[in-house]
Coordinates of C-alpha atoms and ligand atoms in Angstrom, one line a residue:
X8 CA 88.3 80.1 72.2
X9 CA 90.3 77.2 72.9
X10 CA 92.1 75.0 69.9
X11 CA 90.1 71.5 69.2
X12 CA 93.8 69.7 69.2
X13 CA 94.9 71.5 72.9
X14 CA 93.8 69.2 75.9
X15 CA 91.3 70.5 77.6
X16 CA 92.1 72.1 81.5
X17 CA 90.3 69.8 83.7
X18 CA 88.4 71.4 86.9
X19 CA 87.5 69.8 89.7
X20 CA 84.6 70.7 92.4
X21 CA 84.8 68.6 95.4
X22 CA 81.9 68.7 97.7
X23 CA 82.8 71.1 100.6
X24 CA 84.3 69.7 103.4
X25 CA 83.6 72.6 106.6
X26 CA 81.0 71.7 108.7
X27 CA 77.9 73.9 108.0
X28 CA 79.3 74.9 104.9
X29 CA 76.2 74.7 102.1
X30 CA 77.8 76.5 99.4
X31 CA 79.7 74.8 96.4
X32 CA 82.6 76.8 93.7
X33 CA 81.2 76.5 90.7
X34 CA 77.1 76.8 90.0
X35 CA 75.6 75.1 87.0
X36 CA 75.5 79.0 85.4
X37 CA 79.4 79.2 85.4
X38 CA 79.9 76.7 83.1
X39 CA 79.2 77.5 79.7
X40 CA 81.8 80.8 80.4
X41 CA 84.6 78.1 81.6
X42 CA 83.8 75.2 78.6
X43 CA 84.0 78.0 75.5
X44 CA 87.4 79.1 77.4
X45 CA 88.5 75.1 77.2
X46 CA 87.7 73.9 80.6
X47 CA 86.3 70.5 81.3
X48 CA 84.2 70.4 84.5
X49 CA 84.0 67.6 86.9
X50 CA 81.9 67.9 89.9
X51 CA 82.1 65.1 93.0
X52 CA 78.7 63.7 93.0
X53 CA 76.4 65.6 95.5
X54 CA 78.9 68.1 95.7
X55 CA 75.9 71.4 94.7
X56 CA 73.1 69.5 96.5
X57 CA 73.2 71.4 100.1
X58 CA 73.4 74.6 97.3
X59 CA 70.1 73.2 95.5
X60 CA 72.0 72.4 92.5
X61 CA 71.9 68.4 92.2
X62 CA 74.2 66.7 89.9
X63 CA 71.8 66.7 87.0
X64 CA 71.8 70.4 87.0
X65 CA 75.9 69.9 86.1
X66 CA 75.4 67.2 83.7
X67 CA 73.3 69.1 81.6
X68 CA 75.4 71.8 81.1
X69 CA 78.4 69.2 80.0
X70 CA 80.0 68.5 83.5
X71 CA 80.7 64.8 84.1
X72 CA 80.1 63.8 87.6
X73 CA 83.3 61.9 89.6
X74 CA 84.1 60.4 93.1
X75 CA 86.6 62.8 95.3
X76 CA 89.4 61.4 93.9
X77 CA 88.5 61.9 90.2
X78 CA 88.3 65.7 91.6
X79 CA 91.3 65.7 92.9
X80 CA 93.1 64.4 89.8
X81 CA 92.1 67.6 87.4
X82 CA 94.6 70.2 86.9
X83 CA 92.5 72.7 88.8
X84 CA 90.6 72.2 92.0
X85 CA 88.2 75.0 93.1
X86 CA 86.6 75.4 96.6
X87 CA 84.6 77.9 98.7
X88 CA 86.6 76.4 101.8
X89 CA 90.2 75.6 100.6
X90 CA 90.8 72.5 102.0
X91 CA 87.5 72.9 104.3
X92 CA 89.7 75.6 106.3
X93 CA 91.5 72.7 108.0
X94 CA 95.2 72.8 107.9
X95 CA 95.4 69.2 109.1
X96 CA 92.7 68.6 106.1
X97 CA 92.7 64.8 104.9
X98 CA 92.7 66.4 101.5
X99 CA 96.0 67.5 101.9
X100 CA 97.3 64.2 101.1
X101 CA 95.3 64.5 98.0
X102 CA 97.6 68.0 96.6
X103 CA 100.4 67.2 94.3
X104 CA 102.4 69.4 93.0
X105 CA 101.7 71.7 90.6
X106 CA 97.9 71.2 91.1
X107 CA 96.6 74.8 91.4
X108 CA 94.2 75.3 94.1
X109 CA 92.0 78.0 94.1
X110 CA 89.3 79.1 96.7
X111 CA 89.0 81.4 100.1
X112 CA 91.6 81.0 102.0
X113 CA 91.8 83.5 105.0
X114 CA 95.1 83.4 104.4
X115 CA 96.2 85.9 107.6
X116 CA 93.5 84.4 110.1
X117 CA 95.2 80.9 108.6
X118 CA 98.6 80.9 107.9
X119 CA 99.7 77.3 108.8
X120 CA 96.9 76.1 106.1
X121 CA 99.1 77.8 103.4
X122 CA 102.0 76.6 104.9
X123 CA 100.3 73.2 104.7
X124 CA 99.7 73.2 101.1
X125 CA 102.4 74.7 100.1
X126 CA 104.6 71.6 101.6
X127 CA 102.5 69.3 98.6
X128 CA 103.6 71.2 95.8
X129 CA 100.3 73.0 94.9
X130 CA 99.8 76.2 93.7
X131 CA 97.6 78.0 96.2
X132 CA 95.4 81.1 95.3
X133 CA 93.4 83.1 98.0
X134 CA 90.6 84.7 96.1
X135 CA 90.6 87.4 99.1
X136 CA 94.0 88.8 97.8
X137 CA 92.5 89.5 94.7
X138 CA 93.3 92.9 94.2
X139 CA 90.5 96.4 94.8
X140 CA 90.3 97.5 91.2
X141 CA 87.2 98.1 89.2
X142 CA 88.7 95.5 86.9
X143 CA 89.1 92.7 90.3
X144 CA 85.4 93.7 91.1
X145 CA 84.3 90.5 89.1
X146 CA 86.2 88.2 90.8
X147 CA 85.7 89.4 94.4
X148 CA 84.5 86.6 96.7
X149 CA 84.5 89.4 99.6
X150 CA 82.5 91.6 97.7
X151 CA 80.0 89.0 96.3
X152 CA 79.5 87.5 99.4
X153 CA 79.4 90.5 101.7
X154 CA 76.4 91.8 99.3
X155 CA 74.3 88.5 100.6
X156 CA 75.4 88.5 104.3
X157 CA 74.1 92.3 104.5
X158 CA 71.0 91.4 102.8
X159 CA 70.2 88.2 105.4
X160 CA 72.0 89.8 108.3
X161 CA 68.6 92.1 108.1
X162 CA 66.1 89.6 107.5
X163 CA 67.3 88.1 110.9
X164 CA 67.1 90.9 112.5
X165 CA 63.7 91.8 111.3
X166 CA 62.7 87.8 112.1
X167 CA 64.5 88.2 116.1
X168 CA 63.1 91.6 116.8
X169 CA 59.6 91.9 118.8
X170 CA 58.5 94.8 116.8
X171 CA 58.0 95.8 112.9
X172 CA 60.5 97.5 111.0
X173 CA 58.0 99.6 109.2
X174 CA 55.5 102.6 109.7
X175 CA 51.8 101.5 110.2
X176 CA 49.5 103.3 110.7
X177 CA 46.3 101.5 111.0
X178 CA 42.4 102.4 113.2
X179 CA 43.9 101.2 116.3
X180 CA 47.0 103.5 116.4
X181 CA 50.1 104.4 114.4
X182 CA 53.6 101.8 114.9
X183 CA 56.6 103.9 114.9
X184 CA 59.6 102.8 112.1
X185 CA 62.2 100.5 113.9
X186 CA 65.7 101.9 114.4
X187 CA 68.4 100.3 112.4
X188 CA 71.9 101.3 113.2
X189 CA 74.3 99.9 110.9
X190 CA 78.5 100.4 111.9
X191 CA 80.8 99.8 108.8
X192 CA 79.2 100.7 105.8
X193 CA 81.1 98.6 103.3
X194 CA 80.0 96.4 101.2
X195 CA 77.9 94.3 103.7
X196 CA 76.7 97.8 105.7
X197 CA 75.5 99.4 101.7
X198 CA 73.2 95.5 101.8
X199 CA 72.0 96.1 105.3
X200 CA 71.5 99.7 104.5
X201 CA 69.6 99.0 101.1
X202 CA 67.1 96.2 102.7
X203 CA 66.5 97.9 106.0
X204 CA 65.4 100.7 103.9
X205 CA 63.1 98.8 101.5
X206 CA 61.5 97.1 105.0
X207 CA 60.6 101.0 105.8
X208 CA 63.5 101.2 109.4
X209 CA 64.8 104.5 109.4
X210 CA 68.4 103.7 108.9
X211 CA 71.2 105.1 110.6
X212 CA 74.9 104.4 109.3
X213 CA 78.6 105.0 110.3
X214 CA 81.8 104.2 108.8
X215 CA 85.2 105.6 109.9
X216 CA 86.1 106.4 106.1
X217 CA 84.6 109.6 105.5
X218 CA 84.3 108.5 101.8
X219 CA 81.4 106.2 103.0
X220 CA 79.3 109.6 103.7
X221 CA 77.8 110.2 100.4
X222 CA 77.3 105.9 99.6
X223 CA 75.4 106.1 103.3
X224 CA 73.5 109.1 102.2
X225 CA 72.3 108.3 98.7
X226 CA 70.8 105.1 99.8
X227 CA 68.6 107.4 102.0
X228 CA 69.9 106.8 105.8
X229 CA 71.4 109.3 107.6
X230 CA 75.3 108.8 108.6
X231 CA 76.1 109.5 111.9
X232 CA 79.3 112.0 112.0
X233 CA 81.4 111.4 115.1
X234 CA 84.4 113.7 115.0
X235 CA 87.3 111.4 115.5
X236 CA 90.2 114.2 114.4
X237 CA 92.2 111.4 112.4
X238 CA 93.0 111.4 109.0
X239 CA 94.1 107.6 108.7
X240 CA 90.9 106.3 108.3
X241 CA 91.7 104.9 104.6
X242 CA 94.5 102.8 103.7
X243 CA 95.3 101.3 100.2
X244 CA 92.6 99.2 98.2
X245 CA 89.4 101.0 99.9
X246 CA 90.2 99.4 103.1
X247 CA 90.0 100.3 106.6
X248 CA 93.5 101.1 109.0
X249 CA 93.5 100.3 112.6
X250 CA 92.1 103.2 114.8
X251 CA 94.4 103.8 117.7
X252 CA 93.1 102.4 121.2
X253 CA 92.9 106.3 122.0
X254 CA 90.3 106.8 118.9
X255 CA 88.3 103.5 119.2
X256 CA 87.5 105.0 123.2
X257 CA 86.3 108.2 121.8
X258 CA 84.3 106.4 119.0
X259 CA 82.6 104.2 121.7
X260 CA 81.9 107.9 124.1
X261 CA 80.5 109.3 120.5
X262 CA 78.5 106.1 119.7
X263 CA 77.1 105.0 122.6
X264 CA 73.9 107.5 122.5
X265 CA 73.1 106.4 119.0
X266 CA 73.2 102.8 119.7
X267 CA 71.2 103.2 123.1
X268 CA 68.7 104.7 120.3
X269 CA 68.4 101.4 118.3
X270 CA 66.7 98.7 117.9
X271 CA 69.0 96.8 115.6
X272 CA 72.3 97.3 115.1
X273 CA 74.3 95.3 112.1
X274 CA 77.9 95.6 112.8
X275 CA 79.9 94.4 109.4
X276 CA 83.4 96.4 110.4
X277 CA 86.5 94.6 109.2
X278 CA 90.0 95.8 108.9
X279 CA 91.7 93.3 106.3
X280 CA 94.7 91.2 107.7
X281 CA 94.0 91.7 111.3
X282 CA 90.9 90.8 113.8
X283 CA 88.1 93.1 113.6
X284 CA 87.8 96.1 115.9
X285 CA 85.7 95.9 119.1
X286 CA 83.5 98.7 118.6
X287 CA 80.6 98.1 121.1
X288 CA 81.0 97.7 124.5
X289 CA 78.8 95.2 127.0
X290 CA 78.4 98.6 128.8
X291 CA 76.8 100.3 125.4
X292 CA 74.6 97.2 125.1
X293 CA 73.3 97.3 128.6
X294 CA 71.8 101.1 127.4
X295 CA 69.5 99.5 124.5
X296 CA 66.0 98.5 125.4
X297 CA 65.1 95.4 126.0
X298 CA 64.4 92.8 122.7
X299 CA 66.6 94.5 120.5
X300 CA 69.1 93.0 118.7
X301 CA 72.5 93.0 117.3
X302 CA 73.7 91.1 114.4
X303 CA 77.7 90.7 114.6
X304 CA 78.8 89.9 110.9
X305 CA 82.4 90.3 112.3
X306 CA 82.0 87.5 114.8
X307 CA 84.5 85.2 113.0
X308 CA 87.3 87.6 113.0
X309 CA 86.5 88.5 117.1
X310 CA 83.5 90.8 116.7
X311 CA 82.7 94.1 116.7
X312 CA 80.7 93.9 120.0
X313 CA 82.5 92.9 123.5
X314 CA 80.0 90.0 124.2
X315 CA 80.0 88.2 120.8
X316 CA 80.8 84.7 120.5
X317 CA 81.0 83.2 117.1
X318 CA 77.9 80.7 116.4
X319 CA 76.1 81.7 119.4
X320 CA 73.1 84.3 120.6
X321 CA 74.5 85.9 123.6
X322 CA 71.8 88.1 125.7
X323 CA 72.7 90.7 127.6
X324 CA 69.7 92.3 129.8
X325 CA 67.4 91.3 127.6
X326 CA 69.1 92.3 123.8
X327 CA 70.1 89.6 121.3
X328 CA 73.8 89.5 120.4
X329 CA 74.1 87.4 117.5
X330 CA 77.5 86.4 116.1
X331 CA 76.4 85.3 112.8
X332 CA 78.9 82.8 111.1
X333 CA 78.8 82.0 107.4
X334 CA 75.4 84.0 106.8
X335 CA 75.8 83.6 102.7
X336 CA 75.6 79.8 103.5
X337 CA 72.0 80.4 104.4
X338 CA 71.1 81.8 100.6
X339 CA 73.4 79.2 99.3
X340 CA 71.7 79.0 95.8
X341 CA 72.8 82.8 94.6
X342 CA 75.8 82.7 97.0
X343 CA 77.1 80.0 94.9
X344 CA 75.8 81.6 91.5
X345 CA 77.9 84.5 92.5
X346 CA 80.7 82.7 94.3
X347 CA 80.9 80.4 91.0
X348 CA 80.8 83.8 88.6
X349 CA 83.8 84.9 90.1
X350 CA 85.9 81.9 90.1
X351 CA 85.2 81.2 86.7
X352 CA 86.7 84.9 85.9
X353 CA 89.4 84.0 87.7
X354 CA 90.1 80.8 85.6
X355 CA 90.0 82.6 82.8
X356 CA 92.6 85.1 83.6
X357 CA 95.2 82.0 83.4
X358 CA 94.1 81.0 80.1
X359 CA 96.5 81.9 77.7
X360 CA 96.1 79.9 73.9
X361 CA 94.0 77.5 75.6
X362 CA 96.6 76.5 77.9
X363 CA 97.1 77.6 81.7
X364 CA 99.6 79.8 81.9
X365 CA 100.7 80.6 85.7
X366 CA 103.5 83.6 84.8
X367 CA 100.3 85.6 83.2
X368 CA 101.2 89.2 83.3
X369 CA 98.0 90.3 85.1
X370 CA 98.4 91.7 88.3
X371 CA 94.8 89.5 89.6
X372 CA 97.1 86.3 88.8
X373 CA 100.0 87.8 90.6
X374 CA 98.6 89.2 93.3
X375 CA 96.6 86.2 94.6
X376 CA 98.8 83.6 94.3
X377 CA 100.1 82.5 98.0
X378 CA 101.7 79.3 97.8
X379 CA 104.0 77.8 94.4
X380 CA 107.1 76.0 94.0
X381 CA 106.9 74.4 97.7
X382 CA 107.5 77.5 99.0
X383 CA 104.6 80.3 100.5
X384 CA 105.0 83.3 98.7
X385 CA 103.1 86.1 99.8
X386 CA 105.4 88.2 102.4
X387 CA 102.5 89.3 104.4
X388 CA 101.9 85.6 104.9
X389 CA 105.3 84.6 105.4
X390 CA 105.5 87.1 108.2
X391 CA 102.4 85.9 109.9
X392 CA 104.3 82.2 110.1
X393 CA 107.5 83.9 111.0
X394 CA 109.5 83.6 107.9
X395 CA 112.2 85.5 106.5
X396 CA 110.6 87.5 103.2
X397 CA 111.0 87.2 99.9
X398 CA 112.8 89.8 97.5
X399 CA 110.0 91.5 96.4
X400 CA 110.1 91.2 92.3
X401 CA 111.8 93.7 90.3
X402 CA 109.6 96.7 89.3
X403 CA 108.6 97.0 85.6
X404 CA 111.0 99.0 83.5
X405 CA 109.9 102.3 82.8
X406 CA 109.0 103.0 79.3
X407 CA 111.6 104.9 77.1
X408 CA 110.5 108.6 77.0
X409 CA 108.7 109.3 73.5
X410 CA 111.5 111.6 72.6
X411 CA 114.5 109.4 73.6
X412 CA 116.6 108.9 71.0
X413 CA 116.0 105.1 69.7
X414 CA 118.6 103.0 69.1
X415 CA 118.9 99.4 66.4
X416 CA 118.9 96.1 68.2
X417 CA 122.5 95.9 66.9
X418 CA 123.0 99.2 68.7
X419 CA 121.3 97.8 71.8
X420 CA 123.1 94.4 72.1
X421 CA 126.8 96.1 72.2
Ligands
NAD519 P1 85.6 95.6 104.8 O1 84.8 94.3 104.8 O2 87.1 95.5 104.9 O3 85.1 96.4 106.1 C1 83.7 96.8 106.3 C2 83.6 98.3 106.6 O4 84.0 98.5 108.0 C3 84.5 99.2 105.8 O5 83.7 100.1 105.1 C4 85.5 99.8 106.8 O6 85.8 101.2 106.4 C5 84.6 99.8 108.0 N1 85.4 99.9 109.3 C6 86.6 99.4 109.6 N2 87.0 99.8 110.8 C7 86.0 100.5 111.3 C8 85.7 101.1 112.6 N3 86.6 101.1 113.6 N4 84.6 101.8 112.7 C9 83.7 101.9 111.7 N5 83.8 101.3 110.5 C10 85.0 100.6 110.4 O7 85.2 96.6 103.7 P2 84.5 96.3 102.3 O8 83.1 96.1 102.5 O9 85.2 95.2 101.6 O10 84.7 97.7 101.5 C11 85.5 98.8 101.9 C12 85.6 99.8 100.7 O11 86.3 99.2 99.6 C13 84.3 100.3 100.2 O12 84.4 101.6 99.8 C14 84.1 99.4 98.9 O13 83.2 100.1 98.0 C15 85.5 99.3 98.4 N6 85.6 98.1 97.6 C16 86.1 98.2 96.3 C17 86.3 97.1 95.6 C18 86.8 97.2 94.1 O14 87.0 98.3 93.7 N7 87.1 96.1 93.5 C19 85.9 95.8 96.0 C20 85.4 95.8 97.3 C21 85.2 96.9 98.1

């Protein structure tokens, strides 16, 4: 609990700037966690209201309501969209330095935006580079927000289809279950899985991790094996490596009966730091019957299907391809309950005596910070904008072996 004599860490929520974007950082809920830590909260008026959280729902729960500027002045500014995802953002001129910025970033699809804030001074943290430990898992945007695109990516489907997902049988014949074919069962797949399941489909799933079997299996759909012969499915952190072009053709041979089979498919395969592998060919799609439909959650890092086009329905003999864009903006009320949860998390992490304290030992902190001191400082980043890397920091010391001999600081300081 913060000292009554320590000033208090302002925070400031500006309304988001991206088009379409409904969500906002920080929900009414969050705040009570980040005032007992010794935040003060100041939200740019109307900044929850596309979220269904108006400002009254932020002044009750002790935030003070201030124009974009106000925001702007607080030591911390959260956002869903840092900088609305715009490197040539008007907010830019708005960063000084050593403001800390925190939000999603996409810092490998958008380099030049953390180059960009980095040239104000700010300290920049993606909340996708915070790190795949059970102990991250609360401050996960990816994970939170994948959970409620695989939940709505469904309900679209199941609204877009021409026929029912579940069994009926009724006095003027029996309706077979819908197909549901999700590819990539992630995070987003295990949500498409879960409430194509409870809408009665019988659910098919495939991931190229073969640890995703049993997750696929215990939610009660039936993962579809297709023997690749490569063992580099998994990389660090849970996620995904690249499949060779050789192995993405086989997949596609191996696939293609399954998803002639469907009725919907939901692709949600990503592959972090790079665009997302074209799984589904136009050919594949031209073997599904007519009024099916495909839901592309990928389409914003270049799709998983050859014909998706981000924000558009593109139909191809008579199936839907849907490249879905910012589908958690359509449930932006828990989106942002969950969104906020995490980011409050995160704020705490930095909290050290009431104070922020940027050098924290915690590897969340350390991890996800991109941009500080002018400079961008997250080698994977600095290679995407060309840059010469950064020594990487010194590994801990290893602790002295319990039966080294110990030695007096006197000793030690000779
Ligand atoms: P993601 O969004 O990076 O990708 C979605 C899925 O697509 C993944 O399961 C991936 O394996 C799959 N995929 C990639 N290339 C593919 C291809 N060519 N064909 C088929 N599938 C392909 O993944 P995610 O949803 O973030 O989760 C991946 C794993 O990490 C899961 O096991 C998840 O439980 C784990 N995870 C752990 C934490 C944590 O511990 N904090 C947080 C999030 C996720």
């Amino acid at each position: 609990m913060a000292d009554t004599d320590t000033p208090r860490i302002v925070v400031g929520v500006p309304k988001e700037e991206r088009a379409g974007e409904t969500r906002v950082a920080l929900s009414p809920t969050a705040l009570p966690q980040l005032t007992k830590a010794g935040f003060d909260i100041v939200i740019e008026s109307g900044a929850g209201d596309a979220a269904g959280y108006p400002d009254s729902t932020f002044t009750d729960r002790g935030a003070r309501i201030g124009s974009r500027d106000d925001v702007f002045a607080a030591d911390i500014v959260v956002q869903v969209n840092v900088m609305g995802a715009d490197a040539a953002s008007a907010d830019l001129a708005r960063l000084r330095e050593g403001l800390i910025v925190v939000g999603a970033v996409a810092p490998f699809a958008r380099p030049e935006l953390v180059k960009a804030v980095a040239g104000t001074g700010a300290v920049l943290y993606a909340l996708e580079m915070v790190p795949r430990t059970t102990r991250a898992q609360s401050m996960d945007i990816l994970s939170s927000q994948a959970a409620v695109a695989g939940y709505k990516a469904v309900l679209l489907a199941a609204n877009e289809l021409p026929k029912m997902f579940p069994l009926l049988t009724t006095a003027a014949g029996t309706i077979a279950p819908a197909k549901v074919f999700i590819v990539g069962a992630g995070v987003a797949g295990l949500g498409a899985i879960a409430t194509a399941r409870r809408l009665g489909a019988l659910v098919e799933a495939y991931d190229v991790r073969p640890a995703a079997r049993e997750e696929v299996q215990s939610l009660g759909a039936r993962f579809v094996e297709l023997p690749l012969e490569t063992d580099q499915e998994e990389g660090s952190g849970g996620y995904a490596t690249q499949l060779s072009d050789e192995a993405i053709k086989k997949q596609q041979e191996l696939m293609a009966k399954t998803v002639a089979a469907s009725d919907v498919i939901i692709t949600t395969a990503q592959v972090q730091g790079t665009t997302a592998p074209q799984i589904i060919t136009t050919e594949m799609i031209k073997g599904m019957g007519a009024g099916s439909v495909i839901i592309d959650l990928a389409a914003e890092q270049g799709g998983n299907c050859e014909p998706t086009v981000a924000g558009e329905t593109v139909d191809i003999d008579g199936v839907k391809v849907i490249g879905v864009v910012n589908l958690p903006g359509q449930i932006p009320v828990h989106a942002s309950q969950l969104f906020g949860k995490n980011v409050a998390n995160f704020l705490c992490l930095m909290v050290v005596d009431g104070a922020i304290d940027l050098d924290v030992d915690d590897d969340v902190i350390r991890q996800s910070v991109v941009a500080r001191g002018g400079d961008v400082v997250n080698n994977r980043v600095r290679e995407a904008l060309g840059l010469v890397p950064l020594p990487e920091p010194e590994p801990p010391a290893p602790a002295p072996a319990p039966d080294a001999e110990s030695e007096s600081p006197e000793e030690a300081a000779k």
